[in-house]
Amino acid sequence: MEQTIERKKRIFSGMQPSGELTLGNYLGALKNWIKLQDEYDCMYAVMDMHAITVRQDPAELRRRSLDVLKQYMACGVDPEKSILFIQSHVPAHAELAWVLSCNTQMGELSRMTQFKDKSRKHADNINAGLFTYPVLMASDILLYQADLVPVGNDQLQHIEITRDVAERFNHRYSDTFTVPEPFIGKSGARVMSLQSPENKMSKSDPNPNGFILMLDTEDVIIKKFKRAVTDSDSEIRAGEDKPGITNLLTIYAAVSGKTVDEAAKEFSGMGYGTFKQAVGEAVAAELAPVRKRFDELSKDKAYVEEVYTKGAEMASRIAAKTLRKVYKKVGFIGR
Ligand code: TYM
């Protein structure tokens, strides 16, 4: 009798170790990664190869790469359930990227908003890697035949080009890649700066009061929320005319698991001061255990090393299978 073994759907995602992680990274991506672990085969990587598209201090990059991995684990990414690894430990990412870059058009890449933004920010270093960044990202995802990619809103354009590249390759060379879908959480997909809520919360914001770092202490977190910009009226409700309050409500909703409407109801009639204090306390309470686990992991270097070494071995095996298939399809002679 024929038996069908159903494989769980696969998830792939990652973060660049190009700065310290923020509340935006946490609510937009990490918090969802944790929830998905039981239902899916998850793979989460530290995208160090992407990070060097802008200049990095080598010693800092090494420290941050490990810190990012430890923050994944401190938030609850469980190495017993998910594959955790460092991108540069699996050479297949770069190998597939070459083949895919020969199947991606310059025109498509020049439309990417992240490329345009970063070229503006780093006008003295518009390197070829910055331009082909989305091809490497497509390789990350397609190498593992990922079905779903949990990310914040700002990465949607990159998932879209990944889908285009996969579909085009499948059409040209026959079915090879799973065409992935983005997975965007209900709230927190776009956390804005606390100081200029029309901009995304980002680790590269020159004003540190604009962002909350995942490893900020409780005092700092509460202080930053107290300083968050609001507006001149006194009504706690979401709306396009109230970007500061909307952002705070969204953050509270994402942390508490409530909807933005429920959050607005909970705070209706309160003053801005009390409201900001409550949001700050909720975020501080959520992140305090993360910081504690991070400190514990920092004392156990051997364990962290074991996790990323095993992770790279497992990832390499899956990646090799896809790469072999791709090399054959494009006409390379097998080894
Ligand atoms: P990166 O490192 O900029 O961000 C990591 C994740 O955090 C999300 N994020 C946010 N979500 C909500 N609000 C914010 N303010 C906010 N800031 C960041 C991002 O959407 C992302 O999910 N290109 C990717 C890294 C990458 C990748 C991949 C991701 C490389 N290869 C393959 C998924 C799959 C990036 O720069 O993310």
mmCIF file of C-alpha atoms and ligand atoms in Angstrom:
data_model
loop_
_atom_site.group_PDB
_atom_site.id
_atom_site.type_symbol
_atom_site.label_atom_id
_atom_site.label_comp_id
_atom_site.label_asym_id
_atom_site.label_seq_id
_atom_site.Cartn_x
_atom_site.Cartn_y
_atom_site.Cartn_z
ATOM 1 C CA MET A 1 0.000 0.000 0.000
ATOM 2 C CA GLU A 2 1.245 3.420 -0.831
ATOM 3 C CA GLN A 3 1.984 5.557 2.145
ATOM 4 C CA THR A 4 2.045 9.287 2.041
ATOM 5 C CA ILE A 5 4.314 10.906 4.549
ATOM 6 C CA GLU A 6 3.254 14.483 4.990
ATOM 7 C CA ARG A 7 6.060 16.834 5.755
ATOM 8 C CA LYS A 8 5.369 19.849 7.916
ATOM 9 C CA LYS A 9 5.484 23.108 6.038
ATOM 10 C CA ARG A 10 8.823 24.858 6.257
ATOM 11 C CA ILE A 11 9.553 28.326 7.579
ATOM 12 C CA PHE A 12 12.710 30.326 6.918
ATOM 13 C CA SER A 13 13.612 33.728 8.295
ATOM 14 C CA GLY A 14 16.576 35.729 9.534
ATOM 15 C CA MET A 15 17.904 39.069 10.728
ATOM 16 C CA GLN A 16 20.977 41.054 9.853
ATOM 17 C CA PRO A 17 23.500 41.510 12.669
ATOM 18 C CA SER A 18 24.125 45.036 11.430
ATOM 19 C CA GLY A 19 23.106 46.666 14.725
ATOM 20 C CA GLU A 20 21.464 45.846 18.017
ATOM 21 C CA LEU A 21 17.972 44.302 17.703
ATOM 22 C CA THR A 22 14.987 46.561 18.429
ATOM 23 C CA LEU A 23 11.407 46.197 19.577
ATOM 24 C CA GLY A 24 10.535 46.431 15.857
ATOM 25 C CA ASN A 25 12.537 43.276 15.098
ATOM 26 C CA TYR A 26 10.894 41.586 18.056
ATOM 27 C CA LEU A 27 7.264 42.462 17.364
ATOM 28 C CA GLY A 28 7.536 42.382 13.573
ATOM 29 C CA ALA A 29 9.311 39.035 13.343
ATOM 30 C CA LEU A 30 10.793 37.243 16.359
ATOM 31 C CA LYS A 31 7.602 37.034 18.421
ATOM 32 C CA ASN A 32 5.908 35.301 15.479
ATOM 33 C CA TRP A 33 8.865 32.959 14.919
ATOM 34 C CA ILE A 34 8.396 31.547 18.414
ATOM 35 C CA LYS A 35 4.701 30.850 17.903
ATOM 36 C CA LEU A 36 5.300 29.042 14.609
ATOM 37 C CA GLN A 37 7.793 26.514 15.982
ATOM 38 C CA ASP A 38 5.334 23.781 16.948
ATOM 39 C CA GLU A 39 3.332 23.784 13.780
ATOM 40 C CA TYR A 40 6.146 24.125 11.234
ATOM 41 C CA ASP A 41 9.707 23.026 10.506
ATOM 42 C CA CYS A 42 11.456 26.281 11.262
ATOM 43 C CA MET A 43 14.894 27.516 10.257
ATOM 44 C CA TYR A 44 16.214 30.806 11.603
ATOM 45 C CA ALA A 45 19.571 32.222 10.587
ATOM 46 C CA VAL A 46 21.832 35.145 11.404
ATOM 47 C CA MET A 47 22.313 36.903 8.062
ATOM 48 C CA ASP A 48 25.944 37.990 8.408
ATOM 49 C CA MET A 49 26.585 37.860 4.652
ATOM 50 C CA HIS A 50 23.841 40.429 4.117
ATOM 51 C CA ALA A 51 25.300 42.656 6.827
ATOM 52 C CA ILE A 52 28.557 43.305 4.929
ATOM 53 C CA THR A 53 26.668 45.100 2.151
ATOM 54 C CA VAL A 54 27.336 48.100 4.395
ATOM 55 C CA ARG A 55 30.703 48.596 6.097
ATOM 56 C CA GLN A 56 31.113 46.669 9.334
ATOM 57 C CA ASP A 57 33.810 46.620 11.947
ATOM 58 C CA PRO A 58 34.927 42.929 11.876
ATOM 59 C CA ALA A 59 35.194 42.468 15.662
ATOM 60 C CA GLU A 60 31.819 44.164 16.194
ATOM 61 C CA LEU A 61 30.220 42.024 13.482
ATOM 62 C CA ARG A 62 31.472 38.856 15.166
ATOM 63 C CA ARG A 63 30.102 39.979 18.551
ATOM 64 C CA ARG A 64 26.762 41.073 17.123
ATOM 65 C CA SER A 65 26.304 37.861 15.120
ATOM 66 C CA LEU A 66 26.537 35.818 18.312
ATOM 67 C CA ASP A 67 24.393 38.324 20.210
ATOM 68 C CA VAL A 68 21.659 38.050 17.581
ATOM 69 C CA LEU A 69 21.720 34.254 17.800
ATOM 70 C CA LYS A 70 21.541 34.449 21.595
ATOM 71 C CA GLN A 71 18.612 36.854 21.365
ATOM 72 C CA TYR A 72 16.734 34.405 19.133
ATOM 73 C CA MET A 73 17.267 31.761 21.805
ATOM 74 C CA ALA A 74 16.530 34.109 24.703
ATOM 75 C CA CYS A 75 13.159 34.952 23.145
ATOM 76 C CA GLY A 76 12.252 31.302 22.937
ATOM 77 C CA VAL A 77 13.569 29.953 19.633
ATOM 78 C CA ASP A 78 14.255 26.413 20.791
ATOM 79 C CA PRO A 79 17.202 24.583 19.160
ATOM 80 C CA GLU A 80 15.415 21.291 19.890
ATOM 81 C CA LYS A 81 12.561 22.386 17.637
ATOM 82 C CA SER A 82 14.108 24.763 15.114
ATOM 83 C CA ILE A 83 17.326 24.840 13.109
ATOM 84 C CA LEU A 84 19.435 27.823 14.166
ATOM 85 C CA PHE A 85 22.525 28.767 12.211
ATOM 86 C CA ILE A 86 24.811 31.438 10.848
ATOM 87 C CA GLN A 87 24.415 32.178 7.141
ATOM 88 C CA SER A 88 28.128 32.254 6.252
ATOM 89 C CA HIS A 89 28.525 28.717 7.682
ATOM 90 C CA VAL A 90 26.500 27.335 4.779
ATOM 91 C CA PRO A 91 28.353 28.163 1.539
ATOM 92 C CA ALA A 92 25.379 27.033 -0.565
ATOM 93 C CA HIS A 93 23.771 30.458 0.047
ATOM 94 C CA ALA A 94 26.508 32.148 -1.988
ATOM 95 C CA GLU A 95 26.561 29.355 -4.570
ATOM 96 C CA LEU A 96 22.843 29.512 -5.279
ATOM 97 C CA ALA A 97 23.003 33.303 -5.295
ATOM 98 C CA TRP A 98 25.319 33.170 -8.306
ATOM 99 C CA VAL A 99 22.948 31.008 -10.326
ATOM 100 C CA LEU A 100 19.960 33.129 -9.341
ATOM 101 C CA SER A 101 21.754 36.363 -10.146
ATOM 102 C CA CYS A 102 22.072 35.074 -13.713
ATOM 103 C CA ASN A 103 18.291 34.711 -13.661
ATOM 104 C CA THR A 104 17.439 38.142 -12.219
ATOM 105 C CA GLN A 105 17.222 41.325 -14.238
ATOM 106 C CA MET A 106 19.029 44.580 -13.416
ATOM 107 C CA GLY A 107 15.693 46.384 -13.908
ATOM 108 C CA GLU A 108 13.981 44.343 -11.188
ATOM 109 C CA LEU A 109 16.774 45.007 -8.730
ATOM 110 C CA SER A 110 16.834 48.750 -9.404
ATOM 111 C CA ARG A 111 13.218 49.019 -8.275
ATOM 112 C CA MET A 112 13.953 47.786 -4.740
ATOM 113 C CA THR A 113 13.210 50.519 -2.194
ATOM 114 C CA GLN A 114 15.745 49.155 0.320
ATOM 115 C CA PHE A 115 18.470 49.532 -2.333
ATOM 116 C CA LYS A 116 17.374 53.094 -3.053
ATOM 117 C CA ASP A 117 17.247 53.975 0.673
ATOM 118 C CA LYS A 118 20.597 52.421 1.469
ATOM 119 C CA SER A 119 22.318 53.966 -1.561
ATOM 120 C CA ARG A 120 21.147 57.330 -0.286
ATOM 121 C CA LYS A 121 22.373 56.585 3.255
ATOM 122 C CA HIS A 122 25.714 55.119 2.163
ATOM 123 C CA ALA A 123 26.430 57.225 -0.914
ATOM 124 C CA ASP A 124 30.173 56.538 -0.630
ATOM 125 C CA ASN A 125 29.723 52.748 -0.784
ATOM 126 C CA ILE A 126 27.107 51.749 -3.357
ATOM 127 C CA ASN A 127 28.650 48.332 -3.896
ATOM 128 C CA ALA A 128 27.482 45.505 -6.159
ATOM 129 C CA GLY A 129 26.483 43.426 -3.110
ATOM 130 C CA LEU A 130 24.047 46.102 -2.001
ATOM 131 C CA PHE A 131 22.453 45.923 -5.451
ATOM 132 C CA THR A 132 22.252 42.109 -5.591
ATOM 133 C CA TYR A 133 21.191 41.814 -1.919
ATOM 134 C CA PRO A 134 17.673 40.561 -2.859
ATOM 135 C CA VAL A 135 19.198 37.725 -4.909
ATOM 136 C CA LEU A 136 21.078 36.479 -1.845
ATOM 137 C CA MET A 137 17.871 36.787 0.146
ATOM 138 C CA ALA A 138 15.996 34.770 -2.502
ATOM 139 C CA SER A 139 18.716 32.109 -2.213
ATOM 140 C CA ASP A 140 18.309 31.969 1.588
ATOM 141 C CA ILE A 141 14.638 31.205 1.197
ATOM 142 C CA LEU A 142 14.611 29.019 -1.930
ATOM 143 C CA LEU A 143 17.537 26.858 -0.819
ATOM 144 C CA TYR A 144 15.343 25.381 1.923
ATOM 145 C CA GLN A 145 12.146 25.183 -0.129
ATOM 146 C CA ALA A 146 10.484 27.402 2.467
ATOM 147 C CA ASP A 147 6.699 27.685 2.296
ATOM 148 C CA LEU A 148 6.404 30.694 4.605
ATOM 149 C CA VAL A 149 8.659 33.605 5.514
ATOM 150 C CA PRO A 150 7.682 35.455 8.721
ATOM 151 C CA VAL A 151 8.869 39.068 8.378
ATOM 152 C CA GLY A 152 7.806 42.647 9.049
ATOM 153 C CA ASN A 153 6.119 44.744 6.379
ATOM 154 C CA ASP A 154 9.346 46.305 5.112
ATOM 155 C CA GLN A 155 10.517 42.969 3.678
ATOM 156 C CA LEU A 156 7.451 42.344 1.489
ATOM 157 C CA GLN A 157 9.074 43.666 -1.668
ATOM 158 C CA HIS A 158 11.985 41.251 -1.179
ATOM 159 C CA ILE A 159 9.621 38.300 -0.768
ATOM 160 C CA GLU A 160 7.819 39.398 -3.912
ATOM 161 C CA ILE A 161 11.030 39.362 -5.980
ATOM 162 C CA THR A 162 11.917 35.969 -4.442
ATOM 163 C CA ARG A 163 8.591 34.628 -5.698
ATOM 164 C CA ASP A 164 9.202 36.111 -9.166
ATOM 165 C CA VAL A 165 12.686 34.582 -9.378
ATOM 166 C CA ALA A 166 11.374 31.171 -8.219
ATOM 167 C CA GLU A 167 8.466 31.171 -10.654
ATOM 168 C CA ARG A 168 10.679 32.207 -13.542
ATOM 169 C CA PHE A 169 13.254 29.524 -12.758
ATOM 170 C CA ASN A 170 10.540 26.855 -12.397
ATOM 171 C CA HIS A 171 9.078 27.904 -15.723
ATOM 172 C CA ARG A 172 12.407 27.893 -17.525
ATOM 173 C CA TYR A 173 13.982 24.750 -16.033
ATOM 174 C CA SER A 174 10.897 22.826 -14.748
ATOM 175 C CA ASP A 175 9.639 22.674 -11.182
ATOM 176 C CA THR A 176 12.543 23.252 -8.795
ATOM 177 C CA PHE A 177 11.614 25.704 -6.040
ATOM 178 C CA THR A 178 8.691 26.050 -3.656
ATOM 179 C CA VAL A 179 7.226 29.514 -4.234
ATOM 180 C CA PRO A 180 7.149 31.066 -0.734
ATOM 181 C CA GLU A 181 4.484 33.222 0.889
ATOM 182 C CA PRO A 182 5.172 36.018 3.353
ATOM 183 C CA PHE A 183 3.784 35.605 6.871
ATOM 184 C CA ILE A 184 2.883 38.932 8.472
ATOM 185 C CA GLY A 185 1.603 39.130 12.063
ATOM 186 C CA LYS A 186 -1.742 40.801 12.909
ATOM 187 C CA SER A 187 -0.135 43.688 14.767
ATOM 188 C CA GLY A 188 3.443 44.876 15.057
ATOM 189 C CA ALA A 189 4.285 44.358 11.380
ATOM 190 C CA ARG A 190 5.461 47.953 11.251
ATOM 191 C CA VAL A 191 6.610 49.443 14.538
ATOM 192 C CA MET A 192 7.365 53.151 14.182
ATOM 193 C CA SER A 193 9.945 55.387 15.846
ATOM 194 C CA LEU A 194 8.852 56.723 19.250
ATOM 195 C CA GLN A 195 10.267 60.138 18.316
ATOM 196 C CA SER A 196 9.189 60.441 14.681
ATOM 197 C CA PRO A 197 6.267 58.039 14.249
ATOM 198 C CA GLU A 198 6.167 58.640 10.489
ATOM 199 C CA ASN A 199 9.428 56.625 10.245
ATOM 200 C CA LYS A 200 9.989 52.931 10.918
ATOM 201 C CA MET A 201 11.656 52.088 14.252
ATOM 202 C CA SER A 202 15.220 51.323 13.283
ATOM 203 C CA LYS A 203 18.504 50.585 14.980
ATOM 204 C CA SER A 204 20.169 53.153 12.712
ATOM 205 C CA ASP A 205 18.017 56.031 14.042
ATOM 206 C CA PRO A 206 20.487 58.694 15.249
ATOM 207 C CA ASN A 207 18.121 59.534 18.150
ATOM 208 C CA PRO A 208 18.269 56.621 20.652
ATOM 209 C CA ASN A 209 14.958 57.737 22.196
ATOM 210 C CA GLY A 210 13.293 56.724 18.926
ATOM 211 C CA PHE A 211 13.975 53.022 19.397
ATOM 212 C CA ILE A 212 13.728 50.431 22.147
ATOM 213 C CA LEU A 213 16.486 47.844 22.102
ATOM 214 C CA MET A 214 15.565 44.312 23.052
ATOM 215 C CA LEU A 215 18.288 44.412 25.673
ATOM 216 C CA ASP A 216 17.426 47.840 27.133
ATOM 217 C CA THR A 217 16.869 47.757 30.908
ATOM 218 C CA GLU A 218 13.372 48.213 32.347
ATOM 219 C CA ASP A 219 14.163 51.750 33.512
ATOM 220 C CA VAL A 220 15.426 52.801 30.097
ATOM 221 C CA ILE A 221 12.399 51.273 28.369
ATOM 222 C CA ILE A 222 9.926 53.068 30.624
ATOM 223 C CA LYS A 223 11.819 56.349 30.296
ATOM 224 C CA LYS A 224 11.843 56.130 26.486
ATOM 225 C CA PHE A 225 8.085 55.477 26.402
ATOM 226 C CA LYS A 226 7.473 58.432 28.733
ATOM 227 C CA ARG A 227 9.331 60.620 26.212
ATOM 228 C CA ALA A 228 7.456 59.224 23.197
ATOM 229 C CA VAL A 229 5.882 61.935 21.047
ATOM 230 C CA THR A 230 2.083 62.103 21.058
ATOM 231 C CA ASP A 231 -0.030 65.025 19.843
ATOM 232 C CA SER A 232 -1.767 68.101 21.160
ATOM 233 C CA ASP A 233 -5.219 66.674 21.834
ATOM 234 C CA SER A 234 -5.873 64.145 24.569
ATOM 235 C CA GLU A 235 -7.824 61.340 22.966
ATOM 236 C CA ILE A 236 -6.469 57.795 22.988
ATOM 237 C CA ARG A 237 -7.548 56.340 19.667
ATOM 238 C CA ALA A 238 -5.913 55.021 16.500
ATOM 239 C CA GLY A 239 -6.094 57.044 13.305
ATOM 240 C CA GLU A 240 -4.022 58.446 10.458
ATOM 241 C CA ASP A 241 -4.139 61.863 12.110
ATOM 242 C CA LYS A 242 -2.605 60.388 15.306
ATOM 243 C CA PRO A 243 0.563 58.512 14.311
ATOM 244 C CA GLY A 244 2.208 58.650 17.759
ATOM 245 C CA ILE A 245 -0.794 57.321 19.696
ATOM 246 C CA THR A 246 -1.533 54.753 16.968
ATOM 247 C CA ASN A 247 2.018 53.439 17.223
ATOM 248 C CA LEU A 248 1.789 53.113 21.004
ATOM 249 C CA LEU A 249 -1.560 51.322 20.731
ATOM 250 C CA THR A 250 -0.138 48.979 18.092
ATOM 251 C CA ILE A 251 2.852 48.176 20.287
ATOM 252 C CA TYR A 252 0.595 47.522 23.271
ATOM 253 C CA ALA A 253 -1.684 45.321 21.146
ATOM 254 C CA ALA A 254 1.249 43.290 19.798
ATOM 255 C CA VAL A 255 2.697 42.767 23.275
ATOM 256 C CA SER A 256 -0.590 41.915 24.986
ATOM 257 C CA GLY A 257 -2.136 39.872 22.180
ATOM 258 C CA LYS A 258 -5.142 42.224 22.097
ATOM 259 C CA THR A 259 -6.481 44.047 19.057
ATOM 260 C CA VAL A 260 -5.781 47.760 18.593
ATOM 261 C CA ASP A 261 -9.501 48.465 19.195
ATOM 262 C CA GLU A 262 -9.456 46.532 22.462
ATOM 263 C CA ALA A 263 -6.323 48.386 23.520
ATOM 264 C CA ALA A 264 -7.919 51.755 22.672
ATOM 265 C CA LYS A 265 -10.991 50.828 24.755
ATOM 266 C CA GLU A 266 -8.841 49.795 27.705
ATOM 267 C CA PHE A 267 -7.150 53.209 27.796
ATOM 268 C CA SER A 268 -10.070 55.397 26.773
ATOM 269 C CA GLY A 269 -10.453 58.431 29.012
ATOM 270 C CA MET A 270 -6.959 58.110 30.500
ATOM 271 C CA GLY A 271 -4.351 60.830 30.256
ATOM 272 C CA TYR A 272 -1.386 60.433 27.877
ATOM 273 C CA GLY A 273 1.052 60.198 30.805
ATOM 274 C CA THR A 274 -0.694 57.200 32.385
ATOM 275 C CA PHE A 275 -1.124 55.590 28.982
ATOM 276 C CA LYS A 276 2.572 55.911 28.055
ATOM 277 C CA GLN A 277 3.601 54.578 31.467
ATOM 278 C CA ALA A 278 1.332 51.524 31.005
ATOM 279 C CA VAL A 279 2.685 50.747 27.523
ATOM 280 C CA GLY A 280 6.261 51.151 28.795
ATOM 281 C CA GLU A 281 5.615 48.800 31.692
ATOM 282 C CA ALA A 282 4.013 46.176 29.445
ATOM 283 C CA VAL A 283 7.000 46.231 27.070
ATOM 284 C CA ALA A 284 9.513 46.206 29.943
ATOM 285 C CA ALA A 285 7.748 43.211 31.514
ATOM 286 C CA GLU A 286 7.831 41.343 28.203
ATOM 287 C CA LEU A 287 11.521 41.996 27.564
ATOM 288 C CA ALA A 288 12.895 41.529 31.115
ATOM 289 C CA PRO A 289 12.996 37.701 30.928
ATOM 290 C CA VAL A 290 14.607 37.922 27.488
ATOM 291 C CA ARG A 291 17.454 39.994 28.900
ATOM 292 C CA LYS A 292 17.876 37.565 31.802
ATOM 293 C CA ARG A 293 18.092 34.525 29.496
ATOM 294 C CA PHE A 294 20.440 36.413 27.204
ATOM 295 C CA ASP A 295 22.818 37.023 30.135
ATOM 296 C CA GLU A 296 22.669 33.344 31.078
ATOM 297 C CA LEU A 297 23.439 32.264 27.519
ATOM 298 C CA SER A 298 26.346 34.703 27.416
ATOM 299 C CA LYS A 299 27.949 32.666 30.181
ATOM 300 C CA ASP A 300 27.609 29.435 28.221
ATOM 301 C CA LYS A 301 29.713 29.916 25.090
ATOM 302 C CA ALA A 302 30.151 26.178 24.519
ATOM 303 C CA TYR A 303 26.398 25.591 24.360
ATOM 304 C CA VAL A 304 25.832 28.447 21.924
ATOM 305 C CA GLU A 305 28.660 27.126 19.743
ATOM 306 C CA GLU A 306 27.154 23.645 19.794
ATOM 307 C CA VAL A 307 23.781 25.057 18.695
ATOM 308 C CA TYR A 308 25.123 26.944 15.675
ATOM 309 C CA THR A 309 27.504 24.148 14.669
ATOM 310 C CA LYS A 310 24.764 21.518 14.671
ATOM 311 C CA GLY A 311 22.403 23.968 13.005
ATOM 312 C CA ALA A 312 24.820 24.589 10.127
ATOM 313 C CA GLU A 313 25.270 20.834 9.627
ATOM 314 C CA MET A 314 21.538 20.270 9.359
ATOM 315 C CA ALA A 315 21.008 23.311 7.157
ATOM 316 C CA SER A 316 23.882 22.275 4.862
ATOM 317 C CA ARG A 317 22.299 18.884 4.242
ATOM 318 C CA ILE A 318 18.987 20.413 3.166
ATOM 319 C CA ALA A 319 20.726 23.107 1.128
ATOM 320 C CA ALA A 320 22.954 20.599 -0.704
ATOM 321 C CA LYS A 321 19.912 18.762 -2.010
ATOM 322 C CA THR A 322 18.434 21.890 -3.599
ATOM 323 C CA LEU A 323 21.770 23.079 -4.950
ATOM 324 C CA ARG A 324 22.467 19.683 -6.566
ATOM 325 C CA LYS A 325 19.105 19.841 -8.303
ATOM 326 C CA VAL A 326 19.707 23.419 -9.479
ATOM 327 C CA TYR A 327 23.214 22.679 -10.815
ATOM 328 C CA LYS A 328 21.867 19.735 -12.775
ATOM 329 C CA LYS A 329 18.989 21.728 -14.232
ATOM 330 C CA VAL A 330 21.158 24.578 -15.462
ATOM 331 C CA GLY A 331 23.554 22.141 -17.140
ATOM 332 C CA PHE A 332 26.545 21.819 -14.810
ATOM 333 C CA ILE A 333 28.323 18.442 -14.885
ATOM 334 C CA GLY A 334 27.785 16.498 -11.652
ATOM 335 C CA ARG A 335 30.784 15.835 -9.380
HETATM 336 P P1 TYM B 1 16.283 43.165 9.119
HETATM 337 O O1 TYM B 1 17.533 42.608 9.713
HETATM 338 O O2 TYM B 1 16.260 44.591 8.725
HETATM 339 O O3 TYM B 1 15.061 42.941 10.110
HETATM 340 C C1 TYM B 1 14.781 41.674 10.687
HETATM 341 C C2 TYM B 1 13.269 41.487 10.787
HETATM 342 O O4 TYM B 1 12.682 42.495 11.605
HETATM 343 C C3 TYM B 1 11.626 43.148 10.907
HETATM 344 N N1 TYM B 1 11.601 44.561 11.300
HETATM 345 C C4 TYM B 1 10.500 45.204 11.693
HETATM 346 N N2 TYM B 1 9.235 44.804 11.846
HETATM 347 C C5 TYM B 1 8.334 45.714 12.297
HETATM 348 N N3 TYM B 1 8.652 46.990 12.594
HETATM 349 C C6 TYM B 1 9.907 47.444 12.454
HETATM 350 N N4 TYM B 1 10.210 48.695 12.778
HETATM 351 C C7 TYM B 1 10.902 46.543 11.992
HETATM 352 N N5 TYM B 1 12.232 46.635 11.746
HETATM 353 C C8 TYM B 1 12.643 45.426 11.312
HETATM 354 C C9 TYM B 1 11.973 42.973 9.432
HETATM 355 O O5 TYM B 1 10.839 43.080 8.619
HETATM 356 C C10 TYM B 1 12.564 41.572 9.431
HETATM 357 O O6 TYM B 1 11.552 40.598 9.375
HETATM 358 N N6 TYM B 1 16.562 41.419 4.442
HETATM 359 C C11 TYM B 1 16.229 41.066 5.837
HETATM 360 C C12 TYM B 1 17.083 39.946 6.394
HETATM 361 C C13 TYM B 1 17.041 38.701 5.593
HETATM 362 C C14 TYM B 1 15.953 37.791 5.503
HETATM 363 C C15 TYM B 1 16.410 36.750 4.635
HETATM 364 C C16 TYM B 1 14.691 37.744 6.091
HETATM 365 C C17 TYM B 1 18.043 38.240 4.793
HETATM 366 N N7 TYM B 1 17.663 37.055 4.212
HETATM 367 C C18 TYM B 1 15.557 35.674 4.312
HETATM 368 C C19 TYM B 1 13.863 36.663 5.768
HETATM 369 C C20 TYM B 1 14.300 35.641 4.894
HETATM 370 C C21 TYM B 1 16.444 42.306 6.681
HETATM 371 O O7 TYM B 1 17.174 43.187 6.338
HETATM 372 O O8 TYM B 1 15.828 42.249 7.906
#
